[in-house]
Coordinates of C-alpha atoms in Angstrom, one line a residue:
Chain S
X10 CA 0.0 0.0 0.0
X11 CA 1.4 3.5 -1.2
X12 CA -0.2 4.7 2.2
X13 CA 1.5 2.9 4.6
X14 CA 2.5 4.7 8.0
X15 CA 6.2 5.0 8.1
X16 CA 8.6 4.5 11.3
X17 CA 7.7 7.0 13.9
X18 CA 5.6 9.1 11.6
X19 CA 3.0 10.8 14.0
X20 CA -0.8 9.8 12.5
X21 CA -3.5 12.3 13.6
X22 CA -6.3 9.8 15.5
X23 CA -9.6 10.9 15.2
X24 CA -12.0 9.4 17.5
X25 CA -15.8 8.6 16.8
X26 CA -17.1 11.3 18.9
X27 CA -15.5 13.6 16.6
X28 CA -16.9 12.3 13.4
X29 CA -19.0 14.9 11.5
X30 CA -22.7 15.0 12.6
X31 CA -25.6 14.4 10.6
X32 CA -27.8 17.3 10.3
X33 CA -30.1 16.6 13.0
X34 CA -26.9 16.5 15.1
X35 CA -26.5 12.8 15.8
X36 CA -23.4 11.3 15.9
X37 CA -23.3 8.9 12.4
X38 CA -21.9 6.3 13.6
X39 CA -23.5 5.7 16.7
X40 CA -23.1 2.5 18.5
X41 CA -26.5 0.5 18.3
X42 CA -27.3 -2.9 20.5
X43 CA -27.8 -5.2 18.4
X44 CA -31.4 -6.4 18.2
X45 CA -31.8 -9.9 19.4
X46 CA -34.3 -12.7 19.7
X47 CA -34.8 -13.6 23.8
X48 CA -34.9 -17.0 25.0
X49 CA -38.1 -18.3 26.7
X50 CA -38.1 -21.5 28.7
X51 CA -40.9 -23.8 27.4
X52 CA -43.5 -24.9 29.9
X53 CA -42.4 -28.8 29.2
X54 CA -38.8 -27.6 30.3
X55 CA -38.6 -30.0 32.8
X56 CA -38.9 -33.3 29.9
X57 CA -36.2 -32.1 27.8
X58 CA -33.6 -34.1 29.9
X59 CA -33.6 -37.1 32.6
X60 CA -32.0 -35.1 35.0
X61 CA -34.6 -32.4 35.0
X62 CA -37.3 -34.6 35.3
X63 CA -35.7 -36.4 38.5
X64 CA -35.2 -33.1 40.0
X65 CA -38.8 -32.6 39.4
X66 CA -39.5 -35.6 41.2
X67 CA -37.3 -34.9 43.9
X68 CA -38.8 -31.8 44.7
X69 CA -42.6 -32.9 44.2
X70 CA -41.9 -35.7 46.6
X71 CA -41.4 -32.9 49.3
X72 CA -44.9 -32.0 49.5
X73 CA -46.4 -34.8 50.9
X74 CA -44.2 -35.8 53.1
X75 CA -44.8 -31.9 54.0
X76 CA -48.4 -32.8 54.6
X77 CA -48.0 -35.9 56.4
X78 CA -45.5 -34.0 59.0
X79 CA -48.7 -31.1 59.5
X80 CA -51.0 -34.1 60.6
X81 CA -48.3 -34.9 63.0
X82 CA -47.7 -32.2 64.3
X83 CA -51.3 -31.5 64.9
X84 CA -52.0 -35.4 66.3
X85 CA -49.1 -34.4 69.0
X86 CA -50.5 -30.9 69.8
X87 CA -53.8 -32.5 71.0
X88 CA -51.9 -34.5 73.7
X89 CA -52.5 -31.4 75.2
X90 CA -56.1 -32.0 76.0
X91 CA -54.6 -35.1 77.8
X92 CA -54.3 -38.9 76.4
X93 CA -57.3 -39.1 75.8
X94 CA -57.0 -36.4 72.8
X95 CA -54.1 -38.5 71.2
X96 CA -56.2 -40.2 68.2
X97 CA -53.6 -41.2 65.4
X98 CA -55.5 -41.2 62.6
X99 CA -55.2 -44.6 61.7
X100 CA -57.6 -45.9 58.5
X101 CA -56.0 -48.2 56.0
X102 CA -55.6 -45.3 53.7
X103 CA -53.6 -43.2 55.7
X104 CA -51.6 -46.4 56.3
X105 CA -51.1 -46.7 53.0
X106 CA -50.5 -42.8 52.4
X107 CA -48.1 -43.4 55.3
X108 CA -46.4 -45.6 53.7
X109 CA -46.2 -43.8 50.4
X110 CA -44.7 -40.8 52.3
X111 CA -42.0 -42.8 53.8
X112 CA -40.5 -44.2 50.5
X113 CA -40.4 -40.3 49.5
X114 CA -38.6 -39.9 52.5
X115 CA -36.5 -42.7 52.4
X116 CA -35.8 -42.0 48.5
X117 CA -35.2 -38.0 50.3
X118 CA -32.6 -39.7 52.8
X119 CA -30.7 -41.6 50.1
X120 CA -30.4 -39.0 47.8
X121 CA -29.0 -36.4 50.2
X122 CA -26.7 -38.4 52.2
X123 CA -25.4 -39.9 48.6
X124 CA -24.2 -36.2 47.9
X125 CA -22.9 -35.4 51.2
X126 CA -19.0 -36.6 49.5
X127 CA -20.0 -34.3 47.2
X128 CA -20.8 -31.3 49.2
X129 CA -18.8 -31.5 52.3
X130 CA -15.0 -31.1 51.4
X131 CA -12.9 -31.6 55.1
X132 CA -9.6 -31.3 54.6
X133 CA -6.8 -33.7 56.3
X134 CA -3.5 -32.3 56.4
X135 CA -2.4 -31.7 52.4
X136 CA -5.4 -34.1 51.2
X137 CA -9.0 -34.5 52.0
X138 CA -11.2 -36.7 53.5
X139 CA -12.4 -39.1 50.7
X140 CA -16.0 -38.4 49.0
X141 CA -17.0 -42.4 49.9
X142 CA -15.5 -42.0 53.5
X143 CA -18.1 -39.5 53.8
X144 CA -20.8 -40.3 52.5
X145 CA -20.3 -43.9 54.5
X146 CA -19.9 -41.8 57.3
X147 CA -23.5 -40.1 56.6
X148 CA -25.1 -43.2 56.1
X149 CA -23.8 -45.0 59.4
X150 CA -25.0 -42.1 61.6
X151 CA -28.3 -42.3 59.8
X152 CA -28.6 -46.0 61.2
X153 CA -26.9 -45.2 64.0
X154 CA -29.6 -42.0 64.7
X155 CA -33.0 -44.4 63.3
X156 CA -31.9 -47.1 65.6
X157 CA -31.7 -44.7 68.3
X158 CA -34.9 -43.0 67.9
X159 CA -36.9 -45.9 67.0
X160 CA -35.4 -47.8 70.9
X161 CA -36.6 -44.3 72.5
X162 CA -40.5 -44.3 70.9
X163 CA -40.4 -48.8 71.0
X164 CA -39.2 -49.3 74.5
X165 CA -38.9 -45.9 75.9
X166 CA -42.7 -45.5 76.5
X167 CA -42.9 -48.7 77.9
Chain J
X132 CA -9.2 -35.3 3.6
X133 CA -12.2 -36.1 4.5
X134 CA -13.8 -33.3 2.2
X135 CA -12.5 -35.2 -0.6
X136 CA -14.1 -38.7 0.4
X137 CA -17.3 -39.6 -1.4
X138 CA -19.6 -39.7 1.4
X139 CA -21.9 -42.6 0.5
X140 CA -24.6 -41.6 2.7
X141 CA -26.0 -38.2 3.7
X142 CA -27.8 -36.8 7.1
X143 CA -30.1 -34.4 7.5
X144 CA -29.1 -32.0 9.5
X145 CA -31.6 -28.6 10.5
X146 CA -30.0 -25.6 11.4
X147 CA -32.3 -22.5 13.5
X148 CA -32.1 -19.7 11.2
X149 CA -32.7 -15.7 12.4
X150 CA -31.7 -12.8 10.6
X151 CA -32.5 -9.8 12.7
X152 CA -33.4 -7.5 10.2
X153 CA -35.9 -9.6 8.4
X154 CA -37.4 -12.4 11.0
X155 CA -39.3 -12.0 13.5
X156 CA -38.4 -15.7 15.5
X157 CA -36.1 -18.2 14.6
X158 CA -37.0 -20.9 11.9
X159 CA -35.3 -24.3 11.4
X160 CA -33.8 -24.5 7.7
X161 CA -32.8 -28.7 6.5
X162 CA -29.8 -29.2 4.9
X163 CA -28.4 -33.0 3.3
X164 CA -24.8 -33.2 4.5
X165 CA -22.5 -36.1 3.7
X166 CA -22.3 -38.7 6.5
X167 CA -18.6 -38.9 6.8
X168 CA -18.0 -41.3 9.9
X169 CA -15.5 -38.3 11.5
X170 CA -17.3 -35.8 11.2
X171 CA -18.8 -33.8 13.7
X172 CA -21.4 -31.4 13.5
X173 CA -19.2 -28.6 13.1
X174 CA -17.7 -29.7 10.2
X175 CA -21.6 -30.3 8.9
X176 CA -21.9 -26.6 9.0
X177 CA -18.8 -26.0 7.5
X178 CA -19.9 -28.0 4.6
X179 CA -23.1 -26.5 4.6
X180 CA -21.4 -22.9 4.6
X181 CA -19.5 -23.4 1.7
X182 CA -21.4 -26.0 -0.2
X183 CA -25.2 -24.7 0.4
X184 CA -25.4 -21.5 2.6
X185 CA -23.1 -19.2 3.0
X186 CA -25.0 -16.8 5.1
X187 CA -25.0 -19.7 8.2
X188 CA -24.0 -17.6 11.0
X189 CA -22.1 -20.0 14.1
X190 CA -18.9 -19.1 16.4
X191 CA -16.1 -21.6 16.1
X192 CA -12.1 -21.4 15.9
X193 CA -10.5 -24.5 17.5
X194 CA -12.1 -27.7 16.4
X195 CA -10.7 -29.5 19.3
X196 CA -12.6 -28.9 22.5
X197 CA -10.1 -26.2 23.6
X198 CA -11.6 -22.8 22.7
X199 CA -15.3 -23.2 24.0
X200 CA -16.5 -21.3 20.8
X201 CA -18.8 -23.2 19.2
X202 CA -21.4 -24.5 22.2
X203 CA -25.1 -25.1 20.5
X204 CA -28.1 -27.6 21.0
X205 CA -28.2 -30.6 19.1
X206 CA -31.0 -32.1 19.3
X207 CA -32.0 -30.3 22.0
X208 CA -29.0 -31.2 24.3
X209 CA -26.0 -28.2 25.1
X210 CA -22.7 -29.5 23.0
X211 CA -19.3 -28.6 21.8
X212 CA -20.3 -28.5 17.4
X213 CA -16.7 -29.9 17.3
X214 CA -17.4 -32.9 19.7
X215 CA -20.6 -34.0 18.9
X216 CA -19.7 -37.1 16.1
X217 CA -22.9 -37.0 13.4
X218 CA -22.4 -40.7 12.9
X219 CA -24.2 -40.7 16.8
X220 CA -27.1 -38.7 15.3
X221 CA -27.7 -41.1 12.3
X222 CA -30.0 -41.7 10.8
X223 CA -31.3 -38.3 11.6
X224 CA -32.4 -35.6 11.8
X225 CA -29.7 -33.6 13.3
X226 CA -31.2 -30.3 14.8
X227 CA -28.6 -27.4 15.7
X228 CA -30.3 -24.8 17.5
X229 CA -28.4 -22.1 19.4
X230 CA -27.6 -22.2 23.7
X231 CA -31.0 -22.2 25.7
X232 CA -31.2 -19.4 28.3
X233 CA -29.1 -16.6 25.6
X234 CA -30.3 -14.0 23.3
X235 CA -30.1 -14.9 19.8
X236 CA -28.3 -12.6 17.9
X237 CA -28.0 -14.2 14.2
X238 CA -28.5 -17.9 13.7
X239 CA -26.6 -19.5 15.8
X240 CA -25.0 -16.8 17.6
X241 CA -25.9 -15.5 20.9
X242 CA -25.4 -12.6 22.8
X243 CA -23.1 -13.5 25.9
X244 CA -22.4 -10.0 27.0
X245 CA -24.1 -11.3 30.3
X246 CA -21.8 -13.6 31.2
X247 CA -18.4 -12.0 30.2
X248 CA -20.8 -9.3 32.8
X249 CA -21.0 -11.8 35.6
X250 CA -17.4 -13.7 35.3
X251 CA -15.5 -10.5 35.7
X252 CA -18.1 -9.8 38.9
X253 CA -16.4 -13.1 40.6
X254 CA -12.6 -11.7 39.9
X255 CA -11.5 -15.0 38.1
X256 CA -7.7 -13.9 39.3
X257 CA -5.4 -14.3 41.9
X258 CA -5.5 -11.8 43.9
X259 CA -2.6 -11.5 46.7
X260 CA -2.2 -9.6 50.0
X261 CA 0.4 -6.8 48.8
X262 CA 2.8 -7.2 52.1
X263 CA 2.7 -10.9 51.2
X264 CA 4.1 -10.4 47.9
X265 CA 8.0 -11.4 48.3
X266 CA 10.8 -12.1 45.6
X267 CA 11.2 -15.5 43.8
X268 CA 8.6 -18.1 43.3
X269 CA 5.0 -18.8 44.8
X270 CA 5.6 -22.4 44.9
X271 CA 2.3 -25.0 45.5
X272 CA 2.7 -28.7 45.9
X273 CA 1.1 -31.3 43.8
X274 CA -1.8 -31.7 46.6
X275 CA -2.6 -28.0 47.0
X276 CA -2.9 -27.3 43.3
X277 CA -5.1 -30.8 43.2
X278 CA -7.2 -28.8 45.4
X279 CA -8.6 -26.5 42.7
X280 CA -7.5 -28.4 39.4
X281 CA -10.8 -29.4 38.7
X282 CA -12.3 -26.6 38.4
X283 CA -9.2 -24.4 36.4
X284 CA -10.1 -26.8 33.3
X285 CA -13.4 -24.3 32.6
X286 CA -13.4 -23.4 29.0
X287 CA -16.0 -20.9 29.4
X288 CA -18.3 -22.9 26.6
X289 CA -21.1 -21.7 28.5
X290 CA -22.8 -25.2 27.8
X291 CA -23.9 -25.2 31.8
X292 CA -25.5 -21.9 31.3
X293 CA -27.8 -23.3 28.9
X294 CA -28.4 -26.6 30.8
X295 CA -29.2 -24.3 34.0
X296 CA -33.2 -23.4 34.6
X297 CA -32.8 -21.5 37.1
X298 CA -31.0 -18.6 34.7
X299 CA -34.1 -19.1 32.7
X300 CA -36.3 -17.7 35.4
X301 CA -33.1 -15.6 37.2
X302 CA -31.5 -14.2 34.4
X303 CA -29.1 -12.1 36.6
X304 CA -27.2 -15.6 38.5
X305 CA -24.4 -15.2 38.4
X306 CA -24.5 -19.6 37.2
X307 CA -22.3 -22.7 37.2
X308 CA -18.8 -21.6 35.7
X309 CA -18.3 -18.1 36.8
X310 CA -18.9 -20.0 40.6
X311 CA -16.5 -22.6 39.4
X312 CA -13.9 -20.1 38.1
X313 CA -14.9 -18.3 41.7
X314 CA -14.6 -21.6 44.0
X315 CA -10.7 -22.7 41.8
X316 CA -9.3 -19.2 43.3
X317 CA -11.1 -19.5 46.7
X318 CA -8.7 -22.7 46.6
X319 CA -5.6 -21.9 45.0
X320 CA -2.8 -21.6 48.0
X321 CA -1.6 -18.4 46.2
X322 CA -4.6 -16.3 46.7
X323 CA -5.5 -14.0 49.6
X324 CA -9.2 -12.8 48.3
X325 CA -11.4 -15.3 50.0
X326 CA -13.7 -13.4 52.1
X327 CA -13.7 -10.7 49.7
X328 CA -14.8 -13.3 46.6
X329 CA -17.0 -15.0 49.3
X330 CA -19.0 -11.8 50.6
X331 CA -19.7 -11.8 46.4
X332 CA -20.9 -15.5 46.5
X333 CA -22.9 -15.4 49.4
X334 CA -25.0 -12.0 48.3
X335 CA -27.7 -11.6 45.9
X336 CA -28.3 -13.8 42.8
X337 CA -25.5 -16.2 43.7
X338 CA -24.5 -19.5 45.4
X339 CA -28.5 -19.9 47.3
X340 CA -30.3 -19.0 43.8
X341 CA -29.0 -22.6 43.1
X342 CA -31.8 -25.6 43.6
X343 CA -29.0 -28.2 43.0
X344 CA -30.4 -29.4 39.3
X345 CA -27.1 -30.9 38.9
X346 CA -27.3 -30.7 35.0
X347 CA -24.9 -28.0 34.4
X348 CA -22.0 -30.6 35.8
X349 CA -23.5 -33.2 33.9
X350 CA -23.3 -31.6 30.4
X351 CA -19.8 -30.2 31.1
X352 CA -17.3 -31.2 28.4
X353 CA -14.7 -30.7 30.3
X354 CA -15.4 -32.8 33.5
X355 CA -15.8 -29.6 35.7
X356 CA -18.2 -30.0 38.3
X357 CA -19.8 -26.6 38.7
X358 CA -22.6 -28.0 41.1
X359 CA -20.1 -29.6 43.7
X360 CA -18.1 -25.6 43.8
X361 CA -21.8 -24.3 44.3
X362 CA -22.6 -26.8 47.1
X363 CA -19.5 -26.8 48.4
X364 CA -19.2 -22.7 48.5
X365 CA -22.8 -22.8 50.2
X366 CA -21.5 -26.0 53.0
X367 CA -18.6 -23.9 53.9
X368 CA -20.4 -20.2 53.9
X369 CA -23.2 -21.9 56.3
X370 CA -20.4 -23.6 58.4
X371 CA -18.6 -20.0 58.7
X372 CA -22.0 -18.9 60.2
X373 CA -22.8 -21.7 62.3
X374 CA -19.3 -22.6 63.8
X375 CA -17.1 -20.0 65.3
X376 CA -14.1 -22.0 64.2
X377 CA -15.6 -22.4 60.7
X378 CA -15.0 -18.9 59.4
X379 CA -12.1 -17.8 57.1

């Protein structure tokens, strides 16, 4: 190019904001956002991928147990009108809601003691604790605490 | 080459289309590519560029999982164009759509102002204590720089942004990698910023606007594991609060 900048030539920089105007006064070459198209999560989101949907699960599953833990919690509030106000409700569908509740719980235990590795880093010395020690740790004192609980409300009453 | 190859077979592969000045939402336009069996999907728009369209609009430069340029949806799932194989796609269709959770700015190009916004928010750097600064080397062994290797491998691909709902209905999280980037200096021996980085993490539109989906890990190309420096961020803020010995 015949116009090449030389060694240490000075060049004269002009910068936009110094451009000539158009009539009206704007600046001609005025920096504009591009316009863009805007993303919007589908309704069905939560089928697009396995993990979504267990997620879904996971979190749906925390409603009834929510419910059943209300109706406890109200059954043990009326053992203040004396024993005679304890009445468990006890028809074979609760039972079986009951039941229902405590494989969402279970399912609930599982998960979140599977991720405690995952979650909890403890450090020992340079290294850390390994994820499976962990996580075999969380799931002996989950025995450890059921056993415990379960010897208080079998035999502890007796 | 494998330009050069007869390709016995072809795939079908549909490209989203959007050209701001004339559409007003994106389209899907088909394309038959040849079915080389090393191909990947970015080389199917390559062909399709300069073969069929040249006006198909996609970011790519490395072709080797290294840059993080060319993240897009095929069939629906976040992927690196240049790691997805089409022989896994056969028979077909193959549809290329741009990230989920983005602005689409032409075809398959989206707008990620946002998140070069929100990693520079974290400080992806190390930042030292001045008066700790000394002459020679800031030497780490093997086991402190294991601490945080995991997550220095983040090639900013932004696949877990568009695997994340939650940035769907929280636009302004900061999401997965920019934590990641966040939680591989909170661990890096040579860096004196932790509280400061933390106070970041802990405030609005951060670590607790995560509900532990788990996907953005599970798409990364990269084997980061954006979800365990979320969880582990929110463990150890929680403990800080909760223990008196468990604060920085």
């Amino acid at each position: 190019m015949s116009d090449r900048i030389g060694a240490g030539e000075v060049v004269e920089v002009r910068l936009d904001s110094e451009r000539p105007s158009s009539p009206d006064g704007a600046v001609a070459t005025q920096h504009r956002p591009p316009r863009t198209y805007p993303y919007r999560q589908p309704f069905t989101w939560w089928l697009r991928r396995r993990g979504y949907l267990l997620y879904m699960i996971r979190e749906l599953t925390a409603v009834p147990i929510a419910v059943w833990m209300v109706l406890f919690l109200i059954e043990i509030a009326r053992l203040r009108q004396g024993a005679g106000g304890y009445q468990p409700l006890a028809s074979p569908a609760f039972v079986v809601v009951s039941l229902i509740c405590l494989v969402f719980a279970l399912w609930h235990t599982f998960t979140f003691l599977n991720l405690a590795g995952l979650i909890m880093r403890i450090p020992l010395g340079d290294r850390n604790l390994p994820a499976r020690t962990i996580v075999r740790g969380a799931f002996v004192a989950f025995v450890v605490a059921t056993a415990v609980v379960a010897g208080l409300i079998i035999w502890g009453g007796a | 080459m494998a330009e050069t190859r007869a390709a016995a077979k072809t795939i079908k592969v549909s490209v989203a289309r959007f050209d701001p000045a004339r559409d007003k939402k994106p389209r899907l336009d088909s394309y038959e590519v040849p079915l080389n069996d090393d191909w990947v999907v970015l080389d199917a728009l390559n062909w399709i560029k300069s073969n069929a369209d040249g006006s198909v609009s996609y970011r790519w430069s490395c072709r080797m999982g290294i840059c993080g340029s060319c993240g897009m949806n095929v069939n629906g799932q976040p992927k690196l164009g240049c790691s997805a194989f089409l022989r896994d796609y056969a028979p077909g269709p193959v549809v290329v759509q741009p990230l989920n959770n983005f602005p689409i700015i032409r075809d398959l190009v989206i707008d990620m102002s946002s998140f070069m916004e929100k990693l520079q928010w974290v400080k992806p750097w190390i930042i030292r204590d001045p008066t700790a600064l000394g002459p020679g080397e800031h030497r780490q062994t093997n086991a402190q720089i294991d601490q945080f290797r995991q997550f220095s491998m983040c090639i900013n691909c932004m696949l877990c942004y568009s695997a994340c709902p939650v940035i769907a209905v929280e636009p302004s999280f900061v999401g997965p990698a920019a934590i990641a980037l966040a939680r591989r200096y909170d661990l890096d021996s040579r860096d004196h910023a932790g509280s400061e980085r933390l106070r970041t993490l802990t405030g609005s539109d951060a670590i607790w606007d995560c509900s532990f989906i788990g996907e953005c890990s599970a798409v990364c190309p990269k084997d980061v594991d954006p979800a365990k420096a979320i969880q582990q961020t929110k463990f150890e803020t929680t403990m800080g609060m909760l223990l008196p010995w468990g604060g920085r």
